[in-house]
Amino acid sequence: MLRRLLLTLVVLAVLAGGAVVAAPVVDAGLRTAAEERVAAELVGSTGAAGAVDVSIRGGWFVPQAVRGQYDDVRVVARDVPAGDVVLSEVDARLTGVVLPLRQVLRGRIERVEVSRATSTALLTYSEVNAVLAQRDVPLGVPLTVSPDGDALRVTGSARVFGQQVSLSAEVDLTVDAGVDGSTVKAVPRQLDSGSALLDRLSRSVLGGLRDQLAFDVPLGPLPLSQQLTGVAVRADGLALSTTGSTIVVGS
């Protein structure tokens, strides 16, 4: 298919104005064809239910293809599963991508090696809330975000001395990266409540109530063999930072 596309592009370009026009037209056509092929392969390897877009950056594409190495590639995949949650978008930057030319010409990507990749993945609050709803003691939903989008608040309730007390607290977020998956951990700060009852409770009791508002969001293996390195609060969800090296896509 790619060979036929190349021939067609050459003919069209020559008719349009000769070699000066042909070179960039052919180069752009081959770049687009390669991007579409790699994107199709990544749909299968990432399990993405949404669109996958690939952008091969840098200068002329043909010299990169002949060398079989691409210095800068961007991949944006949507609706990517990660265990029991779905990442609404994964925006990855890949460097040192090794893809032999013969695979591109055959139109079948068998193996891609990536020396390093970094990405930002968006985990929406609806996904987090679905995890919290499955807890033995569900937490209040939805989670609320501060107006400037830099703090996350969780709500819940507890029965104390026969009185039902509403609890809420902003949480500190950390990540725990593992081989088979990662976890986002939320640890509440000082409790907030409209009840003066909290003022009369001992520190140990308050600590236990605060622990009730703590929660974990487990993530399965991340796409492109990434490891979770950080998390930040955004208005539309949790932004997960990831990184990886010596990544192999394919068999």
PDB file of C-alpha atoms in Angstrom:
ATOM      1  CA  MET A   1       0.000   0.000   0.000  1.00  0.00           C
ATOM      2  CA  LEU A   2       2.782   2.427   0.929  1.00  0.00           C
ATOM      3  CA  ARG A   3       4.689   1.691  -2.272  1.00  0.00           C
ATOM      4  CA  ARG A   4       1.585   2.389  -4.344  1.00  0.00           C
ATOM      5  CA  LEU A   5       0.998   5.584  -2.383  1.00  0.00           C
ATOM      6  CA  LEU A   6       4.606   6.667  -2.997  1.00  0.00           C
ATOM      7  CA  LEU A   7       4.274   6.146  -6.762  1.00  0.00           C
ATOM      8  CA  THR A   8       1.019   8.083  -6.873  1.00  0.00           C
ATOM      9  CA  LEU A   9       2.497  10.960  -4.901  1.00  0.00           C
ATOM     10  CA  VAL A  10       5.545  11.141  -7.143  1.00  0.00           C
ATOM     11  CA  VAL A  11       3.396  11.323 -10.289  1.00  0.00           C
ATOM     12  CA  LEU A  12       1.120  13.964  -8.817  1.00  0.00           C
ATOM     13  CA  ALA A  13       4.004  16.025  -7.548  1.00  0.00           C
ATOM     14  CA  VAL A  14       5.876  15.974 -10.854  1.00  0.00           C
ATOM     15  CA  LEU A  15       2.734  17.003 -12.694  1.00  0.00           C
ATOM     16  CA  ALA A  16       2.267  19.799 -10.167  1.00  0.00           C
ATOM     17  CA  GLY A  17       5.649  21.342 -10.785  1.00  0.00           C
ATOM     18  CA  GLY A  18       8.666  19.086 -10.906  1.00  0.00           C
ATOM     19  CA  ALA A  19      11.241  17.900  -8.430  1.00  0.00           C
ATOM     20  CA  VAL A  20      11.195  21.029  -6.285  1.00  0.00           C
ATOM     21  CA  VAL A  21       7.522  20.450  -5.541  1.00  0.00           C
ATOM     22  CA  ALA A  22       7.768  16.652  -5.568  1.00  0.00           C
ATOM     23  CA  ALA A  23      10.207  16.308  -2.684  1.00  0.00           C
ATOM     24  CA  PRO A  24       8.123  17.966   0.045  1.00  0.00           C
ATOM     25  CA  VAL A  25       4.875  16.458  -1.241  1.00  0.00           C
ATOM     26  CA  VAL A  26       6.277  12.933  -1.269  1.00  0.00           C
ATOM     27  CA  ASP A  27       7.923  13.424   2.115  1.00  0.00           C
ATOM     28  CA  ALA A  28       4.691  14.707   3.680  1.00  0.00           C
ATOM     29  CA  GLY A  29       2.676  11.869   2.152  1.00  0.00           C
ATOM     30  CA  LEU A  30       5.014   9.207   3.496  1.00  0.00           C
ATOM     31  CA  ARG A  31       5.018  10.855   6.917  1.00  0.00           C
ATOM     32  CA  THR A  32       1.225  10.820   7.040  1.00  0.00           C
ATOM     33  CA  ALA A  33       1.048   7.189   5.907  1.00  0.00           C
ATOM     34  CA  ALA A  34       3.558   6.111   8.557  1.00  0.00           C
ATOM     35  CA  GLU A  35       1.739   8.073  11.272  1.00  0.00           C
ATOM     36  CA  GLU A  36      -1.561   6.414  10.387  1.00  0.00           C
ATOM     37  CA  ARG A  37      -0.007   2.933  10.391  1.00  0.00           C
ATOM     38  CA  VAL A  38       1.680   3.395  13.761  1.00  0.00           C
ATOM     39  CA  ALA A  39      -1.545   4.851  15.197  1.00  0.00           C
ATOM     40  CA  ALA A  40      -3.481   1.781  14.043  1.00  0.00           C
ATOM     41  CA  GLU A  41      -0.968  -0.504  15.748  1.00  0.00           C
ATOM     42  CA  LEU A  42      -1.106   1.518  18.974  1.00  0.00           C
ATOM     43  CA  VAL A  43      -4.884   1.138  19.141  1.00  0.00           C
ATOM     44  CA  GLY A  44      -4.328  -2.586  19.645  1.00  0.00           C
ATOM     45  CA  SER A  45      -1.316  -2.372  21.952  1.00  0.00           C
ATOM     46  CA  THR A  46      -2.849   0.245  24.271  1.00  0.00           C
ATOM     47  CA  GLY A  47      -6.436  -1.012  24.149  1.00  0.00           C
ATOM     48  CA  ALA A  48      -7.610   2.528  23.404  1.00  0.00           C
ATOM     49  CA  ALA A  49     -11.341   2.726  22.750  1.00  0.00           C
ATOM     50  CA  GLY A  50     -11.018   6.230  21.319  1.00  0.00           C
ATOM     51  CA  ALA A  51      -8.895   7.763  18.618  1.00  0.00           C
ATOM     52  CA  VAL A  52      -5.102   7.517  18.573  1.00  0.00           C
ATOM     53  CA  ASP A  53      -3.160  10.293  16.858  1.00  0.00           C
ATOM     54  CA  VAL A  54       0.554  10.022  16.020  1.00  0.00           C
ATOM     55  CA  SER A  55       2.735  12.954  14.988  1.00  0.00           C
ATOM     56  CA  ILE A  56       6.271  12.285  13.755  1.00  0.00           C
ATOM     57  CA  ARG A  57       8.107  15.541  14.239  1.00  0.00           C
ATOM     58  CA  GLY A  58      11.493  16.835  13.182  1.00  0.00           C
ATOM     59  CA  GLY A  59      12.726  17.784   9.745  1.00  0.00           C
ATOM     60  CA  TRP A  60      12.366  15.718   6.587  1.00  0.00           C
ATOM     61  CA  PHE A  61      10.659  12.392   7.161  1.00  0.00           C
ATOM     62  CA  VAL A  62      12.450  10.282   4.519  1.00  0.00           C
ATOM     63  CA  PRO A  63      15.940  10.617   6.082  1.00  0.00           C
ATOM     64  CA  GLN A  64      14.486   9.584   9.430  1.00  0.00           C
ATOM     65  CA  ALA A  65      12.750   6.609   7.828  1.00  0.00           C
ATOM     66  CA  VAL A  66      15.915   5.496   6.015  1.00  0.00           C
ATOM     67  CA  ARG A  67      17.821   5.720   9.294  1.00  0.00           C
ATOM     68  CA  GLY A  68      15.030   3.858  11.061  1.00  0.00           C
ATOM     69  CA  GLN A  69      15.134   6.246  14.013  1.00  0.00           C
ATOM     70  CA  TYR A  70      12.873   9.131  14.939  1.00  0.00           C
ATOM     71  CA  ASP A  71      13.972  11.662  17.505  1.00  0.00           C
ATOM     72  CA  ASP A  72      10.621  13.185  18.422  1.00  0.00           C
ATOM     73  CA  VAL A  73       7.219  11.499  18.214  1.00  0.00           C
ATOM     74  CA  ARG A  74       3.989  12.573  19.888  1.00  0.00           C
ATOM     75  CA  VAL A  75       1.183  10.129  20.621  1.00  0.00           C
ATOM     76  CA  VAL A  76      -2.256  11.145  21.871  1.00  0.00           C
ATOM     77  CA  ALA A  77      -4.544   8.236  22.777  1.00  0.00           C
ATOM     78  CA  ARG A  78      -8.064   8.540  24.158  1.00  0.00           C
ATOM     79  CA  ASP A  79     -10.084   6.277  26.442  1.00  0.00           C
ATOM     80  CA  VAL A  80      -7.176   4.048  27.431  1.00  0.00           C
ATOM     81  CA  PRO A  81      -7.850   1.340  30.059  1.00  0.00           C
ATOM     82  CA  ALA A  82      -5.571   1.144  33.101  1.00  0.00           C
ATOM     83  CA  GLY A  83      -6.894  -1.653  35.285  1.00  0.00           C
ATOM     84  CA  ASP A  84     -10.393  -0.861  36.507  1.00  0.00           C
ATOM     85  CA  VAL A  85     -10.263   2.783  35.411  1.00  0.00           C
ATOM     86  CA  VAL A  86     -10.106   4.442  32.012  1.00  0.00           C
ATOM     87  CA  LEU A  87      -7.744   7.301  31.233  1.00  0.00           C
ATOM     88  CA  SER A  88      -9.668   9.771  29.119  1.00  0.00           C
ATOM     89  CA  GLU A  89      -6.489  10.933  27.384  1.00  0.00           C
ATOM     90  CA  VAL A  90      -2.826   9.972  27.320  1.00  0.00           C
ATOM     91  CA  ASP A  91      -0.510  12.571  25.769  1.00  0.00           C
ATOM     92  CA  ALA A  92       2.947  11.029  25.301  1.00  0.00           C
ATOM     93  CA  ARG A  93       6.239  12.404  24.012  1.00  0.00           C
ATOM     94  CA  LEU A  94       8.602   9.698  22.683  1.00  0.00           C
ATOM     95  CA  THR A  95      12.290  10.179  21.928  1.00  0.00           C
ATOM     96  CA  GLY A  96      14.753   7.791  20.341  1.00  0.00           C
ATOM     97  CA  VAL A  97      12.096   5.759  18.528  1.00  0.00           C
ATOM     98  CA  VAL A  98      13.589   2.892  16.518  1.00  0.00           C
ATOM     99  CA  LEU A  99      11.341   1.626  13.724  1.00  0.00           C
ATOM    100  CA  PRO A 100      13.096  -0.203  10.850  1.00  0.00           C
ATOM    101  CA  LEU A 101      12.203   1.016   7.374  1.00  0.00           C
ATOM    102  CA  ARG A 102      11.293  -2.494   6.176  1.00  0.00           C
ATOM    103  CA  GLN A 103       8.405  -2.538   8.660  1.00  0.00           C
ATOM    104  CA  VAL A 104       7.107   0.774   7.319  1.00  0.00           C
ATOM    105  CA  LEU A 105       7.366  -0.431   3.709  1.00  0.00           C
ATOM    106  CA  ARG A 106       5.559  -3.685   4.523  1.00  0.00           C
ATOM    107  CA  GLY A 107       2.840  -1.747   6.254  1.00  0.00           C
ATOM    108  CA  ARG A 108       3.078  -4.038   9.293  1.00  0.00           C
ATOM    109  CA  ILE A 109       4.592  -2.800  12.528  1.00  0.00           C
ATOM    110  CA  GLU A 110       6.096  -5.704  14.452  1.00  0.00           C
ATOM    111  CA  ARG A 111       8.468  -4.074  16.902  1.00  0.00           C
ATOM    112  CA  VAL A 112       9.144  -0.504  18.004  1.00  0.00           C
ATOM    113  CA  GLU A 113      11.756   0.389  20.575  1.00  0.00           C
ATOM    114  CA  VAL A 114      11.552   3.688  22.438  1.00  0.00           C
ATOM    115  CA  SER A 115      14.524   4.879  24.462  1.00  0.00           C
ATOM    116  CA  ARG A 116      12.444   7.269  26.565  1.00  0.00           C
ATOM    117  CA  ALA A 117       8.861   8.421  26.896  1.00  0.00           C
ATOM    118  CA  THR A 118       7.085  10.882  29.141  1.00  0.00           C
ATOM    119  CA  SER A 119       3.374  11.448  29.243  1.00  0.00           C
ATOM    120  CA  THR A 120       0.501  13.141  30.993  1.00  0.00           C
ATOM    121  CA  ALA A 121      -2.647  11.079  31.446  1.00  0.00           C
ATOM    122  CA  LEU A 122      -6.007  12.480  32.526  1.00  0.00           C
ATOM    123  CA  LEU A 123      -8.054  10.534  35.060  1.00  0.00           C
ATOM    124  CA  THR A 124     -11.452  12.198  35.291  1.00  0.00           C
ATOM    125  CA  TYR A 125     -13.240  12.696  38.599  1.00  0.00           C
ATOM    126  CA  SER A 126     -16.116  10.532  37.398  1.00  0.00           C
ATOM    127  CA  GLU A 127     -13.654   7.622  37.217  1.00  0.00           C
ATOM    128  CA  VAL A 128     -12.328   8.408  40.709  1.00  0.00           C
ATOM    129  CA  ASN A 129     -15.849   8.691  42.083  1.00  0.00           C
ATOM    130  CA  ALA A 130     -16.712   5.282  40.632  1.00  0.00           C
ATOM    131  CA  VAL A 131     -13.798   3.792  42.598  1.00  0.00           C
ATOM    132  CA  LEU A 132     -14.865   5.542  45.805  1.00  0.00           C
ATOM    133  CA  ALA A 133     -18.434   4.314  45.418  1.00  0.00           C
ATOM    134  CA  GLN A 134     -17.174   0.712  45.587  1.00  0.00           C
ATOM    135  CA  ARG A 135     -15.561   1.144  49.006  1.00  0.00           C
ATOM    136  CA  ASP A 136     -16.971  -0.719  52.001  1.00  0.00           C
ATOM    137  CA  VAL A 137     -17.744   2.723  53.442  1.00  0.00           C
ATOM    138  CA  PRO A 138     -18.365   4.852  50.339  1.00  0.00           C
ATOM    139  CA  LEU A 139     -17.140   8.414  50.410  1.00  0.00           C
ATOM    140  CA  GLY A 140     -19.262  11.328  49.380  1.00  0.00           C
ATOM    141  CA  VAL A 141     -19.435  12.063  45.689  1.00  0.00           C
ATOM    142  CA  PRO A 142     -18.694  14.025  43.716  1.00  0.00           C
ATOM    143  CA  LEU A 143     -15.267  15.159  44.780  1.00  0.00           C
ATOM    144  CA  THR A 144     -14.947  18.928  44.769  1.00  0.00           C
ATOM    145  CA  VAL A 145     -12.087  20.987  43.407  1.00  0.00           C
ATOM    146  CA  SER A 146     -10.977  24.408  44.581  1.00  0.00           C
ATOM    147  CA  PRO A 147     -11.812  27.281  42.194  1.00  0.00           C
ATOM    148  CA  ASP A 148      -8.193  27.584  41.073  1.00  0.00           C
ATOM    149  CA  GLY A 149      -8.022  23.833  40.505  1.00  0.00           C
ATOM    150  CA  ASP A 150      -5.091  23.088  42.802  1.00  0.00           C
ATOM    151  CA  ALA A 151      -6.745  21.265  45.709  1.00  0.00           C
ATOM    152  CA  LEU A 152      -9.095  18.300  46.002  1.00  0.00           C
ATOM    153  CA  ARG A 153     -11.695  17.902  48.743  1.00  0.00           C
ATOM    154  CA  VAL A 154     -13.399  14.692  49.774  1.00  0.00           C
ATOM    155  CA  THR A 155     -16.509  14.364  51.935  1.00  0.00           C
ATOM    156  CA  GLY A 156     -17.932  11.634  54.127  1.00  0.00           C
ATOM    157  CA  SER A 157     -19.760  11.073  57.388  1.00  0.00           C
ATOM    158  CA  ALA A 158     -19.332   9.128  60.598  1.00  0.00           C
ATOM    159  CA  ARG A 159     -21.418   8.367  63.692  1.00  0.00           C
ATOM    160  CA  VAL A 160     -19.751   9.783  66.791  1.00  0.00           C
ATOM    161  CA  PHE A 161     -21.348   9.377  70.230  1.00  0.00           C
ATOM    162  CA  GLY A 162     -24.664   8.572  68.552  1.00  0.00           C
ATOM    163  CA  GLN A 163     -24.518  11.671  66.367  1.00  0.00           C
ATOM    164  CA  GLN A 164     -24.007  11.580  62.611  1.00  0.00           C
ATOM    165  CA  VAL A 165     -21.222  14.003  61.762  1.00  0.00           C
ATOM    166  CA  SER A 166     -20.427  15.243  58.282  1.00  0.00           C
ATOM    167  CA  LEU A 167     -16.739  15.284  57.513  1.00  0.00           C
ATOM    168  CA  SER A 168     -14.692  16.852  54.752  1.00  0.00           C
ATOM    169  CA  ALA A 169     -11.048  17.542  54.152  1.00  0.00           C
ATOM    170  CA  GLU A 170      -8.653  18.586  51.463  1.00  0.00           C
ATOM    171  CA  VAL A 171      -6.308  15.753  50.573  1.00  0.00           C
ATOM    172  CA  ASP A 172      -2.625  15.450  49.782  1.00  0.00           C
ATOM    173  CA  LEU A 173      -2.012  13.241  46.766  1.00  0.00           C
ATOM    174  CA  THR A 174       0.963  10.927  46.319  1.00  0.00           C
ATOM    175  CA  VAL A 175       1.774   8.054  43.973  1.00  0.00           C
ATOM    176  CA  ASP A 176       3.048   4.549  44.606  1.00  0.00           C
ATOM    177  CA  ALA A 177       4.562   2.994  41.481  1.00  0.00           C
ATOM    178  CA  GLY A 178       4.730  -0.786  41.232  1.00  0.00           C
ATOM    179  CA  VAL A 179       5.755  -3.370  38.655  1.00  0.00           C
ATOM    180  CA  ASP A 180       2.233  -4.638  37.989  1.00  0.00           C
ATOM    181  CA  GLY A 181       0.476  -1.330  38.465  1.00  0.00           C
ATOM    182  CA  SER A 182       0.485   1.957  40.324  1.00  0.00           C
ATOM    183  CA  THR A 183      -1.693   3.613  42.933  1.00  0.00           C
ATOM    184  CA  VAL A 184      -2.787   7.184  43.567  1.00  0.00           C
ATOM    185  CA  LYS A 185      -3.049   7.737  47.319  1.00  0.00           C
ATOM    186  CA  ALA A 186      -5.061  10.497  49.002  1.00  0.00           C
ATOM    187  CA  VAL A 187      -4.306  11.453  52.615  1.00  0.00           C
ATOM    188  CA  PRO A 188      -6.654  14.001  54.244  1.00  0.00           C
ATOM    189  CA  ARG A 189      -5.384  17.085  55.979  1.00  0.00           C
ATOM    190  CA  GLN A 190      -7.216  18.669  58.904  1.00  0.00           C
ATOM    191  CA  LEU A 191     -10.882  17.698  59.149  1.00  0.00           C
ATOM    192  CA  ASP A 192     -13.593  20.258  58.545  1.00  0.00           C
ATOM    193  CA  SER A 193     -17.074  19.959  60.023  1.00  0.00           C
ATOM    194  CA  GLY A 194     -19.984  22.178  60.918  1.00  0.00           C
ATOM    195  CA  SER A 195     -20.279  20.447  64.299  1.00  0.00           C
ATOM    196  CA  ALA A 196     -18.623  21.665  67.487  1.00  0.00           C
ATOM    197  CA  LEU A 197     -18.477  18.008  68.532  1.00  0.00           C
ATOM    198  CA  LEU A 198     -15.144  17.631  66.765  1.00  0.00           C
ATOM    199  CA  ASP A 199     -13.582  20.149  69.136  1.00  0.00           C
ATOM    200  CA  ARG A 200     -14.257  17.807  72.047  1.00  0.00           C
ATOM    201  CA  LEU A 201     -12.811  14.677  70.477  1.00  0.00           C
ATOM    202  CA  SER A 202      -9.406  13.323  71.355  1.00  0.00           C
ATOM    203  CA  ARG A 203      -6.567  13.470  68.881  1.00  0.00           C
ATOM    204  CA  SER A 204      -6.628   9.696  68.436  1.00  0.00           C
ATOM    205  CA  VAL A 205     -10.348   9.721  67.579  1.00  0.00           C
ATOM    206  CA  LEU A 206      -9.839  12.590  65.148  1.00  0.00           C
ATOM    207  CA  GLY A 207      -7.021  10.634  63.529  1.00  0.00           C
ATOM    208  CA  GLY A 208      -9.321   7.662  63.032  1.00  0.00           C
ATOM    209  CA  LEU A 209     -11.989   9.849  61.459  1.00  0.00           C
ATOM    210  CA  ARG A 210      -9.445  11.416  59.158  1.00  0.00           C
ATOM    211  CA  ASP A 211      -8.320   7.939  58.089  1.00  0.00           C
ATOM    212  CA  GLN A 212     -11.888   7.223  56.989  1.00  0.00           C
ATOM    213  CA  LEU A 213     -11.507   9.910  54.351  1.00  0.00           C
ATOM    214  CA  ALA A 214      -8.262   8.481  52.990  1.00  0.00           C
ATOM    215  CA  PHE A 215      -8.539   6.531  49.755  1.00  0.00           C
ATOM    216  CA  ASP A 216      -6.526   4.788  47.050  1.00  0.00           C
ATOM    217  CA  VAL A 217      -7.142   4.658  43.315  1.00  0.00           C
ATOM    218  CA  PRO A 218      -5.373   1.572  41.915  1.00  0.00           C
ATOM    219  CA  LEU A 219      -4.197   1.677  38.340  1.00  0.00           C
ATOM    220  CA  GLY A 220      -3.310  -1.306  36.230  1.00  0.00           C
ATOM    221  CA  PRO A 221      -0.275  -1.370  33.910  1.00  0.00           C
ATOM    222  CA  LEU A 222       0.043   1.929  32.076  1.00  0.00           C
ATOM    223  CA  PRO A 223       0.369   2.152  28.277  1.00  0.00           C
ATOM    224  CA  LEU A 224       3.839   2.122  26.705  1.00  0.00           C
ATOM    225  CA  SER A 225       5.253   0.457  29.838  1.00  0.00           C
ATOM    226  CA  GLN A 226       5.090   3.738  31.716  1.00  0.00           C
ATOM    227  CA  GLN A 227       5.677   4.224  35.442  1.00  0.00           C
ATOM    228  CA  LEU A 228       3.615   6.693  37.439  1.00  0.00           C
ATOM    229  CA  THR A 229       5.788   9.515  38.790  1.00  0.00           C
ATOM    230  CA  GLY A 230       3.404  12.246  39.939  1.00  0.00           C
ATOM    231  CA  VAL A 231      -0.142  13.527  40.194  1.00  0.00           C
ATOM    232  CA  ALA A 232      -1.649  17.010  40.062  1.00  0.00           C
ATOM    233  CA  VAL A 233      -5.155  18.375  40.557  1.00  0.00           C
ATOM    234  CA  ARG A 234      -6.859  19.949  37.567  1.00  0.00           C
ATOM    235  CA  ALA A 235     -10.357  21.264  37.117  1.00  0.00           C
ATOM    236  CA  ASP A 236     -11.238  18.364  34.781  1.00  0.00           C
ATOM    237  CA  GLY A 237      -9.496  15.539  36.666  1.00  0.00           C
ATOM    238  CA  LEU A 238      -6.222  14.231  38.011  1.00  0.00           C
ATOM    239  CA  ALA A 239      -3.227  14.769  35.738  1.00  0.00           C
ATOM    240  CA  LEU A 240      -0.930  11.760  36.044  1.00  0.00           C
ATOM    241  CA  SER A 241       2.728  12.191  35.086  1.00  0.00           C
ATOM    242  CA  THR A 242       4.529   9.116  33.794  1.00  0.00           C
ATOM    243  CA  THR A 243       7.911   8.188  32.407  1.00  0.00           C
ATOM    244  CA  GLY A 244       9.583   5.122  30.962  1.00  0.00           C
ATOM    245  CA  SER A 245      12.671   3.955  29.113  1.00  0.00           C
ATOM    246  CA  THR A 246      13.707   1.022  26.897  1.00  0.00           C
ATOM    247  CA  ILE A 247      10.094   0.559  25.932  1.00  0.00           C
ATOM    248  CA  VAL A 248       9.185  -2.131  23.421  1.00  0.00           C
ATOM    249  CA  VAL A 249       5.901  -1.959  21.534  1.00  0.00           C
ATOM    250  CA  GLY A 250       4.966  -5.104  19.648  1.00  0.00           C
ATOM    251  CA  SER A 251       6.340  -8.644  19.734  1.00  0.00           C
TER     252      SER A 251
END
